[in-house]
Amino acid sequence: MATLGSGALLGVLLTFLQGLHGGTGLEVIPSVNPVPAGDNETLVIFPPVNRTSGVWEYGDTTILLWLGDRVDMSEAYRDRASMNVSTGDLSLRWVTVNDTGDYSFQSLVPMVMAKASLTVLEPVSNVTVTASETDLVELNDTDDNRTLKISNVLRTDSGPLVCIVSNGINNVTSDPVHLSISFGPDDMTFLINGQSNNLTFSLGSNLTLTCSAQSSPPAQFRWAFNEKPLDEEGPEYTITGATETDSGNYTCQAHNNVTLRYISLTEMIKITSRSESVQPATVAVAFLSLLMAMTLQ
Ligand SMILES: *[C@@H]1O[C@H](CO)[C@@H](O)[C@H](O)[C@H]1NC(C)=O
Ligand SMILES: *[C@@H]1O[C@H](CO)[C@@H](O)[C@H](O)[C@H]1NC(C)=O
Ligand SMILES: *[C@@H]1O[C@H](CO)[C@@H](O)[C@H](O)[C@H]1NC(C)=O
Ligand SMILES: *[C@@H]1O[C@H](CO)[C@@H](O)[C@H](O)[C@H]1NC(C)=O
Ligand SMILES: *[C@@H]1O[C@H](CO)[C@@H](O)[C@H](O)[C@H]1NC(C)=O
Ligand SMILES: *[C@@H]1O[C@H](CO)[C@@H](O)[C@H](O)[C@H]1NC(C)=O
Ligand SMILES: *[C@@H]1O[C@H](CO)[C@@H](O)[C@H](O)[C@H]1NC(C)=O
Ligand SMILES: *[C@@H]1O[C@H](CO)[C@@H](O)[C@H](O)[C@H]1NC(C)=O
Ligand SMILES: *[C@@H]1O[C@H](CO)[C@@H](O)[C@H](O)[C@H]1NC(C)=O
Ligand SMILES: *[C@@H]1O[C@H](CO)[C@@H](O)[C@H](O)[C@H]1NC(C)=O
Ligand SMILES: *[C@@H]1O[C@H](CO)[C@@H](O)[C@H](O)[C@H]1NC(C)=O
Ligand SMILES: CC(=O)N[C@H]1CO[C@H](CO)[C@@H](O)[C@@H]1O
């Protein structure tokens, strides 16, 4: 208990206060709770009636004794506390986190007491996010709220990710963190002159074989003809003036050098001489034309 100006007054009050209990209809209401550190706080006694005496305590420490005109403020609070002598409301200036705790007011007339818990919080500041890793591979694995664990990371998880830290006072959002998530290759397509499915082309055709795949970083492409690697890289392979020897199975392989995954597709291309590629309908028309020519003679 703090040293106070009047031991006699203290003795009188303590005698009165013995046997006091809460739950008397009297309340202490903090004006702001939680309150930011550095602000001023008033502990308001409810109901608001004119009072003439009482004791304010912080935990087991006496802040002040009050009887009539006389207010004995303890040394520790002299510079930063004041009391309204008509209501008994206690004001604290420039509160610090150390002012967090239980405050009680004990009234002498009538003999009642009330308590309140006050929380003083430092505003949130300086929020940063650190990622254990920012270069991730899709579907490879990487609980309090400080930690966000992403299991089976997906390409859609790349962010930006932010962390919002809040207390009762404010909230602060971190700078965004971007994750670089490698994935693929997948969703592959293989087109020959814009078409797919084992096509037949006539002799002398120019063919462009185009490959694509979803991949990050971009996939690297390799080509093979009848399972023999071609000395060709990149998503496009061209054949100018196709000959029958160009018939066969063309394979496009996509490779991601970070995920180390491969994917490939094969298309069978057939190069035919014009006569072979003639369609039955064309033969029928030609035959009909010949028939008509003969008839007209
Ligand atoms: C707290 O009270 C002091 C004096 O009463 C005043 O100078 C200061 O501006 C107040 N601070 C705030 C945050 O209201
Ligand atoms: C408190 O006392 C003042 C004068 O001392 C008076 O004007 C006021 O009405 C009183 N308030 C209550 C709630 O009794
Ligand atoms: C004390 O409280 C009363 C009632 O709320 C108010 O009218 C008065 O201004 C206060 N006095 C001081 C010094 O703050
Ligand atoms: C709170 O109390 C601790 C320990 O007594 C002390 O080190 C610190 O400086 C105090 N903080 C403030 C803001 O008064
Ligand atoms: C923010 O946090 C970092 C790391 O803890 C620290 O080095 C820096 O001084 C802090 N800055 C402020 C303004 O508190
Ligand atoms: C993905 O996870 C598997 C199994 O945990 C591991 O063997 C592999 O090296 C990981 N791949 C990469 C690229 O980190
Ligand atoms: C994490 O945050 C959620 C939502 O804000 C909350 O319900 C939960 O209690 C928090 N968990 C921990 C361990 O703080
Ligand atoms: C953060 O604070 C702002 C106002 O400062 C408020 O509008 C918002 O709802 C708060 N967000 C969270 C998550 O507390
Ligand atoms: C194929 O391309 C060459 C030039 O690259 C061109 O001279 C030739 O006419 C093209 N052939 C066909 C059938 O389009
Ligand atoms: C991996 O592939 C990317 C995209 O194709 C390329 O830019 C990078 O140089 C390759 N890295 C290595 C180590 O081969
Ligand atoms: C192309 O592939 C098909 C099916 O796998 C096979 O029957 C055919 O013999 C292959 N053609 C060549 C020229 O290897
Ligand atoms: C769509 C289709 O029929 N694709 C086939 C083309 O030919 C290659 C090789 O013969 C097959 O592997 C594909 O399935």
Coordinates of C-alpha atoms and ligand atoms in Angstrom, one line a residue:
M1 CA 0.0 0.0 0.0
A2 CA 1.3 3.4 -0.9
T3 CA 2.4 5.9 1.6
L4 CA -0.4 8.4 2.2
G5 CA -0.7 11.7 3.9
S6 CA -3.0 10.7 6.6
G7 CA -2.6 7.5 8.5
A8 CA -5.6 8.3 10.6
L9 CA -7.9 8.8 7.7
L10 CA -6.7 5.5 6.3
G11 CA -7.5 3.7 9.5
V12 CA -11.0 5.1 9.7
L13 CA -11.6 4.1 6.1
L14 CA -10.3 0.6 6.5
T15 CA -12.6 0.1 9.5
F16 CA -15.6 1.1 7.4
L17 CA -14.5 -1.0 4.5
Q18 CA -14.3 -4.3 6.3
G19 CA -17.0 -6.7 5.2
L20 CA -17.7 -4.8 2.0
H21 CA -18.8 -6.9 -1.0
G22 CA -19.5 -6.4 -4.7
G23 CA -22.8 -6.8 -6.4
T24 CA -24.3 -3.7 -4.8
G25 CA -25.6 -2.1 -8.0
L26 CA -22.7 0.3 -8.1
E27 CA -20.5 0.0 -11.2
V28 CA -17.2 1.3 -12.4
I29 CA -17.2 1.9 -16.2
P30 CA -14.0 2.7 -18.1
S31 CA -14.6 5.5 -20.6
V32 CA -12.6 3.6 -23.2
N33 CA -11.7 -0.1 -22.9
P34 CA -9.3 -1.3 -24.2
V35 CA -7.6 2.1 -24.3
P36 CA -4.5 2.9 -26.4
A37 CA -1.3 3.6 -24.5
G38 CA -0.7 7.3 -24.2
D39 CA -4.4 8.3 -24.1
N40 CA -6.3 9.6 -21.1
E41 CA -8.8 7.4 -19.3
T42 CA -11.7 8.1 -17.0
L43 CA -13.1 5.5 -14.7
V44 CA -16.7 6.6 -14.3
I45 CA -18.8 5.5 -11.3
F46 CA -22.3 4.6 -12.1
P47 CA -25.0 5.6 -11.1
P48 CA -23.8 9.3 -11.2
V49 CA -24.8 10.7 -7.8
N50 CA -23.0 13.3 -5.7
R51 CA -20.6 11.5 -3.4
T52 CA -18.4 12.7 -0.6
S53 CA -16.1 9.8 0.2
G54 CA -14.4 6.7 -1.1
V55 CA -11.2 4.7 -1.8
W56 CA -9.8 4.0 -5.3
E57 CA -7.5 1.0 -5.6
Y58 CA -5.4 -0.5 -8.4
G59 CA -5.1 -4.2 -7.5
D60 CA -3.9 -4.1 -3.9
T61 CA -2.4 -0.6 -4.3
T62 CA -4.3 2.3 -3.0
I63 CA -4.5 5.2 -5.5
L64 CA -6.3 7.6 -3.3
L65 CA -8.4 8.1 -0.2
W66 CA -11.2 10.7 -0.3
L67 CA -13.2 12.1 2.5
G68 CA -15.2 15.3 2.0
D69 CA -12.9 18.1 0.7
R70 CA -9.8 16.0 1.3
V71 CA -8.2 13.8 -1.4
D72 CA -5.0 12.0 -0.4
M73 CA -3.4 10.9 -3.7
S74 CA -0.6 8.3 -3.4
E75 CA 2.8 9.5 -4.6
A76 CA 2.9 7.2 -7.6
Y77 CA -0.3 8.8 -9.0
R78 CA 0.1 12.4 -7.9
D79 CA 1.3 13.6 -11.3
R80 CA -1.1 11.7 -13.5
A81 CA -4.3 11.1 -11.7
S82 CA -7.2 13.3 -10.7
M83 CA -10.6 12.8 -9.2
N84 CA -13.8 14.7 -9.7
V85 CA -14.8 15.6 -6.1
S86 CA -18.5 15.6 -6.8
T87 CA -18.8 12.3 -8.6
G88 CA -15.6 10.4 -7.5
D89 CA -14.8 9.6 -11.2
L90 CA -11.0 8.9 -11.5
S91 CA -9.1 10.2 -14.5
L92 CA -5.7 8.8 -15.5
R93 CA -3.5 10.7 -17.9
W94 CA -1.1 9.1 -20.4
V95 CA -1.8 5.5 -19.5
T96 CA 0.8 2.9 -20.2
V97 CA 0.4 -0.9 -20.6
N98 CA 1.4 -1.1 -17.0
D99 CA -1.9 0.5 -16.1
T100 CA -3.7 -2.6 -17.2
G101 CA -5.5 -4.3 -14.4
D102 CA -8.3 -4.2 -11.9
Y103 CA -9.6 -0.9 -10.5
S104 CA -12.0 -0.8 -7.6
F105 CA -13.9 2.0 -6.0
Q106 CA -15.2 1.6 -2.5
S107 CA -17.8 4.0 -1.3
L108 CA -18.4 4.7 2.4
V109 CA -21.9 6.2 2.2
P110 CA -23.5 4.0 1.3
M111 CA -21.0 1.2 2.0
V112 CA -20.6 -0.4 -1.5
M113 CA -17.9 -1.2 -3.9
A114 CA -17.4 -1.9 -7.6
K115 CA -14.6 -3.1 -9.8
A116 CA -13.6 -2.9 -13.4
S117 CA -10.8 -4.4 -15.5
L118 CA -9.0 -2.0 -17.7
T119 CA -6.8 -3.0 -20.6
V120 CA -4.2 -0.7 -22.0
L121 CA -2.8 -1.8 -25.4
E122 CA 0.1 -0.6 -27.6
P123 CA -1.2 0.1 -31.1
V124 CA -0.2 -2.6 -33.6
S125 CA 2.7 -1.4 -35.7
N126 CA 5.4 -2.8 -37.9
V127 CA 3.7 -5.8 -39.2
T128 CA 5.8 -7.9 -41.5
V129 CA 5.3 -11.2 -43.2
T130 CA 8.1 -13.7 -43.7
A131 CA 7.5 -16.7 -45.8
S132 CA 9.5 -19.8 -45.0
E133 CA 9.8 -20.2 -48.7
T134 CA 8.6 -18.2 -51.6
D135 CA 9.6 -20.5 -54.4
L136 CA 7.1 -23.4 -54.2
V137 CA 6.2 -26.3 -56.4
E138 CA 2.5 -27.0 -56.8
L139 CA 1.1 -29.9 -54.8
N140 CA 4.2 -30.1 -52.7
D141 CA 3.6 -29.5 -49.0
T142 CA 5.2 -26.7 -47.4
D143 CA -1.6 -23.6 -35.4
D144 CA -1.6 -20.3 -34.2
N145 CA -2.7 -17.3 -36.3
R146 CA 0.8 -16.0 -36.6
T147 CA 1.5 -18.8 -39.0
L148 CA -0.3 -19.5 -42.2
K149 CA 0.4 -23.0 -43.4
I150 CA -0.5 -23.8 -47.0
S151 CA -0.6 -27.5 -47.6
N152 CA -0.8 -28.8 -51.2
V153 CA -0.1 -25.4 -52.5
L154 CA -1.9 -24.6 -55.8
R155 CA -0.9 -22.2 -58.7
T156 CA -3.8 -20.0 -57.6
D157 CA -2.1 -19.5 -54.2
S158 CA 0.5 -17.2 -55.6
G159 CA -0.9 -14.2 -53.7
P160 CA -0.4 -11.4 -52.9
L161 CA -0.8 -12.6 -49.3
V162 CA -1.1 -10.1 -46.5
C163 CA -1.3 -10.5 -42.8
I164 CA -3.7 -8.4 -40.8
V165 CA -2.8 -7.9 -37.2
S166 CA -5.4 -6.4 -34.9
N167 CA -6.0 -5.9 -31.2
G168 CA -8.8 -3.9 -29.6
I169 CA -7.1 -0.7 -30.7
N170 CA -6.4 -0.9 -34.3
N171 CA -5.3 -3.2 -37.1
V172 CA -2.4 -3.0 -39.5
T173 CA -2.0 -4.8 -42.8
S174 CA 1.4 -6.1 -43.8
D175 CA 3.1 -5.4 -47.1
P176 CA 2.0 -8.1 -49.6
V177 CA 4.0 -11.2 -50.1
H178 CA 4.1 -12.9 -53.5
L179 CA 4.7 -16.6 -53.8
S180 CA 6.3 -18.0 -56.9
I181 CA 4.5 -21.3 -57.4
S182 CA 5.9 -23.5 -60.1
F183 CA 3.5 -25.9 -61.8
G184 CA 3.0 -28.1 -64.8
P185 CA 3.4 -28.8 -67.6
D186 CA -0.2 -29.8 -68.1
D187 CA -3.2 -29.1 -70.3
M188 CA -1.1 -29.9 -73.3
T189 CA -2.2 -29.3 -76.9
F190 CA -0.6 -30.5 -80.1
L191 CA -2.0 -29.1 -83.4
I192 CA -0.9 -29.6 -87.0
N193 CA -1.9 -26.7 -89.2
G194 CA -4.3 -25.8 -86.4
Q195 CA -5.9 -29.2 -86.3
S196 CA -5.4 -32.4 -84.3
N197 CA -6.1 -36.1 -84.5
N198 CA -3.7 -38.1 -86.8
L199 CA -4.3 -36.2 -90.0
T200 CA -3.6 -37.0 -93.6
F201 CA -1.9 -34.4 -95.8
S202 CA -1.1 -34.5 -99.5
L203 CA 2.5 -34.5 -100.9
G204 CA 4.2 -31.1 -100.9
S205 CA 2.1 -29.7 -98.0
N206 CA 3.7 -27.3 -95.7
L207 CA 3.0 -28.4 -92.1
T208 CA 3.3 -26.5 -88.9
L209 CA 3.3 -28.6 -85.7
T210 CA 2.4 -26.5 -82.7
C211 CA 2.7 -27.5 -79.1
S212 CA 1.5 -25.7 -75.9
A213 CA 1.2 -26.5 -72.2
Q214 CA 0.3 -24.8 -69.0
S215 CA 3.5 -24.4 -67.1
S216 CA 5.4 -22.1 -64.8
P217 CA 8.2 -21.4 -65.6
P218 CA 7.3 -21.9 -69.2
A219 CA 7.8 -25.4 -70.5
Q220 CA 10.7 -26.3 -72.8
F221 CA 9.7 -28.3 -75.9
R222 CA 11.5 -31.2 -77.6
W223 CA 10.5 -33.1 -80.7
A224 CA 10.8 -36.7 -81.8
F225 CA 9.9 -38.5 -85.0
N226 CA 9.1 -42.2 -84.8
E227 CA 10.6 -42.0 -81.3
K228 CA 14.0 -40.6 -82.5
P229 CA 14.8 -37.2 -81.1
L230 CA 14.8 -34.4 -83.7
D231 CA 17.4 -31.7 -83.4
E232 CA 14.7 -29.1 -82.8
E233 CA 13.5 -27.2 -79.8
G234 CA 10.7 -24.7 -79.1
P235 CA 6.9 -25.0 -79.4
E236 CA 6.9 -25.1 -83.2
Y237 CA 8.2 -27.6 -85.7
T238 CA 7.8 -27.0 -89.5
I239 CA 7.9 -29.3 -92.4
T240 CA 8.1 -27.6 -95.8
G241 CA 7.1 -29.6 -98.9
A242 CA 6.2 -32.8 -97.1
T243 CA 7.2 -36.1 -98.7
E244 CA 6.0 -39.6 -98.0
T245 CA 9.0 -40.2 -95.8
D246 CA 7.6 -37.5 -93.5
S247 CA 4.7 -39.8 -92.6
G248 CA 5.0 -41.2 -89.1
N249 CA 4.6 -40.5 -85.4
Y250 CA 5.5 -37.0 -84.2
T251 CA 6.0 -36.6 -80.5
C252 CA 6.1 -33.3 -78.7
Q253 CA 7.5 -33.3 -75.2
A254 CA 7.1 -30.5 -72.7
H255 CA 9.4 -30.2 -69.8
N256 CA 9.4 -27.9 -66.7
N257 CA 13.0 -27.4 -65.4
V258 CA 11.7 -26.5 -61.9
T259 CA 9.0 -29.0 -61.2
L260 CA 11.1 -31.6 -63.2
R261 CA 7.9 -32.9 -64.7
Y262 CA 7.4 -34.1 -68.3
I263 CA 4.4 -34.5 -70.5
S264 CA 4.2 -35.6 -74.1
L265 CA 1.7 -36.1 -76.9
T266 CA 2.1 -38.1 -80.2
E267 CA 0.2 -37.5 -83.4
M268 CA 0.4 -39.8 -86.5
I269 CA 0.8 -37.8 -89.7
K270 CA 0.2 -39.4 -93.1
I271 CA 1.5 -37.9 -96.3
T272 CA -0.2 -39.3 -99.4
S273 CA 0.2 -38.7 -103.1
R274 CA -2.7 -36.8 -104.6
S275 CA -4.3 -39.8 -106.3
E276 CA -4.5 -41.7 -103.0
S277 CA -6.0 -38.7 -101.2
V278 CA -8.8 -38.5 -103.8
Q279 CA -12.1 -38.9 -101.9
P280 CA -14.9 -41.4 -103.0
A281 CA -17.3 -38.5 -103.6
T282 CA -14.8 -36.9 -106.1
V283 CA -14.6 -40.2 -107.9
A284 CA -18.4 -40.4 -108.1
V285 CA -18.6 -36.9 -109.5
A286 CA -15.8 -37.6 -112.0
F287 CA -17.5 -40.9 -113.0
L288 CA -20.9 -39.0 -113.4
S289 CA -19.2 -36.3 -115.6
L290 CA -17.7 -39.0 -117.8
L291 CA -21.1 -40.7 -118.0
M292 CA -22.8 -37.5 -119.0
A293 CA -20.1 -36.7 -121.6
M294 CA -20.7 -40.2 -123.1
T295 CA -24.5 -39.7 -123.1
L296 CA -24.3 -36.3 -124.8
Q297 CA -22.3 -37.7 -127.7
Ligands
LIG1 C1 -4.5 14.0 -21.7 O1 -4.7 15.0 -20.8 C2 -3.7 16.0 -20.8 C3 -3.9 17.0 -19.7 O2 -5.2 16.9 -19.1 C4 -3.8 16.7 -22.1 O3 -2.8 17.7 -22.2 C5 -3.6 15.7 -23.3 O4 -3.8 16.3 -24.5 C6 -4.6 14.6 -23.1 N1 -4.3 13.6 -24.0 C7 -5.2 13.1 -24.9 C8 -4.7 12.0 -25.8 O5 -6.3 13.4 -24.9
LIG2 C1 -24.7 17.4 -7.1 O1 -24.4 18.6 -6.4 C2 -24.5 19.8 -7.2 C3 -24.1 21.0 -6.3 O2 -23.2 20.6 -5.4 C4 -26.0 19.9 -7.6 O3 -26.1 21.1 -8.5 C5 -26.4 18.7 -8.4 O4 -27.7 18.8 -8.8 C6 -26.1 17.5 -7.6 N1 -26.4 16.3 -8.5 C7 -27.1 15.3 -8.1 C8 -27.2 14.2 -9.1 O5 -27.5 15.1 -7.0
LIG3 C1 -17.4 16.4 -12.3 O1 -18.5 15.7 -12.8 C2 -19.6 16.5 -13.0 C3 -20.7 15.6 -13.4 O2 -20.3 14.7 -14.4 C4 -19.3 17.5 -14.1 O3 -20.4 18.3 -14.3 C5 -18.1 18.3 -13.6 O4 -17.7 19.2 -14.6 C6 -16.9 17.5 -13.3 N1 -15.9 18.3 -12.7 C7 -14.6 18.3 -13.2 C8 -13.6 19.1 -12.5 O5 -14.3 17.6 -14.2
LIG4 C1 6.2 -1.2 -17.1 O1 6.8 -1.9 -16.1 C2 8.1 -2.5 -16.4 C3 8.5 -3.3 -15.2 O2 8.2 -2.7 -14.0 C4 9.1 -1.4 -16.7 O3 10.3 -2.0 -17.1 C5 8.6 -0.6 -17.9 O4 9.4 0.5 -18.2 C6 7.2 -0.1 -17.6 N1 6.6 0.5 -18.8 C7 6.1 1.7 -18.9 C8 5.6 2.2 -20.2 O5 6.0 2.4 -17.9
LIG5 C1 10.2 -3.3 -37.0 O1 10.6 -4.7 -36.7 C2 12.0 -4.9 -37.1 C3 12.2 -6.4 -36.8 O2 11.7 -6.8 -35.6 C4 12.9 -4.0 -36.3 O3 14.2 -4.2 -36.7 C5 12.5 -2.6 -36.5 O4 13.3 -1.7 -35.7 C6 11.1 -2.3 -36.2 N1 10.7 -1.0 -36.6 C7 9.9 -0.2 -35.8 C8 9.6 1.1 -36.3 O5 9.5 -0.6 -34.7
LIG6 C1 8.1 -32.4 -53.9 O1 7.9 -33.3 -52.8 C2 8.5 -34.5 -53.0 C3 8.0 -35.4 -51.8 O2 7.9 -34.7 -50.7 C4 10.0 -34.4 -53.0 O3 10.6 -35.7 -53.2 C5 10.3 -33.5 -54.2 O4 11.7 -33.3 -54.2 C6 9.6 -32.2 -54.1 N1 9.9 -31.5 -55.4 C7 10.4 -30.3 -55.4 C8 10.7 -29.7 -56.8 O5 10.6 -29.6 -54.4
LIG7 C1 -7.3 -17.3 -35.0 O1 -8.3 -16.4 -35.5 C2 -9.6 -16.8 -35.5 C3 -10.4 -15.8 -36.3 O2 -10.1 -14.5 -36.0 C4 -10.0 -17.0 -34.1 O3 -11.4 -17.4 -34.1 C5 -9.1 -18.0 -33.4 O4 -9.5 -18.1 -32.0 C6 -7.7 -17.6 -33.5 N1 -6.8 -18.6 -33.0 C7 -5.8 -18.4 -32.2 C8 -5.0 -19.5 -31.7 O5 -5.5 -17.2 -31.8
LIG8 C1 -9.4 -2.5 -39.6 O1 -9.6 -1.2 -39.3 C2 -10.5 -0.5 -40.1 C3 -10.6 0.9 -39.7 O2 -9.5 1.3 -39.1 C4 -11.9 -1.2 -40.1 O3 -12.7 -0.6 -41.1 C5 -11.7 -2.7 -40.5 O4 -12.9 -3.4 -40.4 C6 -10.7 -3.3 -39.6 N1 -10.4 -4.7 -40.1 C7 -10.3 -5.7 -39.3 C8 -10.0 -7.0 -39.9 O5 -10.4 -5.6 -38.0
LIG9 C1 5.3 -24.1 -98.8 O1 6.1 -23.0 -98.5 C2 7.0 -22.6 -99.5 C3 7.9 -21.5 -99.0 O2 8.1 -21.7 -97.7 C4 6.1 -22.1 -100.7 O3 6.9 -21.7 -101.7 C5 5.1 -23.2 -101.1 O4 4.3 -22.7 -102.1 C6 4.3 -23.7 -100.0 N1 3.5 -24.8 -100.3 C7 2.2 -24.8 -100.1 C8 1.5 -26.1 -100.6 O5 1.6 -24.0 -99.6
LIG10 C1 14.3 -23.1 -67.1 O1 13.3 -22.7 -68.0 C2 13.1 -21.4 -68.2 C3 11.9 -21.2 -69.1 O2 12.0 -22.0 -70.2 C4 14.4 -20.7 -68.7 O3 14.2 -19.3 -68.8 C5 15.5 -21.0 -67.7 O4 16.7 -20.5 -68.2 C6 15.6 -22.5 -67.4 N1 16.6 -22.7 -66.4 C7 17.5 -23.6 -66.5 C8 18.4 -23.7 -65.3 O5 17.6 -24.3 -67.4
LIG11 C1 3.0 -45.0 -85.1 O1 2.3 -45.5 -83.9 C2 1.4 -46.4 -84.2 C3 0.6 -46.7 -82.9 O2 1.5 -46.7 -81.8 C4 2.1 -47.7 -84.7 O3 1.1 -48.7 -85.0 C5 2.8 -47.3 -86.0 O4 3.6 -48.4 -86.5 C6 3.8 -46.2 -85.7 N1 4.3 -45.7 -87.0 C7 5.7 -45.7 -87.2 C8 6.1 -45.2 -88.5 O5 6.5 -45.9 -86.3
LIG12 C1 -6.6 -38.7 -81.3 C2 -5.8 -39.9 -81.7 O1 -6.3 -40.8 -82.3 N1 -4.5 -39.9 -81.4 C3 -3.6 -41.0 -81.7 C4 -2.7 -40.6 -82.9 O2 -1.7 -41.6 -83.1 C5 -0.9 -41.8 -82.0 C6 0.2 -42.8 -82.5 O3 -0.3 -43.7 -83.4 C7 -1.7 -42.3 -80.9 O4 -0.8 -42.5 -79.7 C8 -2.7 -41.3 -80.5 O5 -3.6 -41.8 -79.5

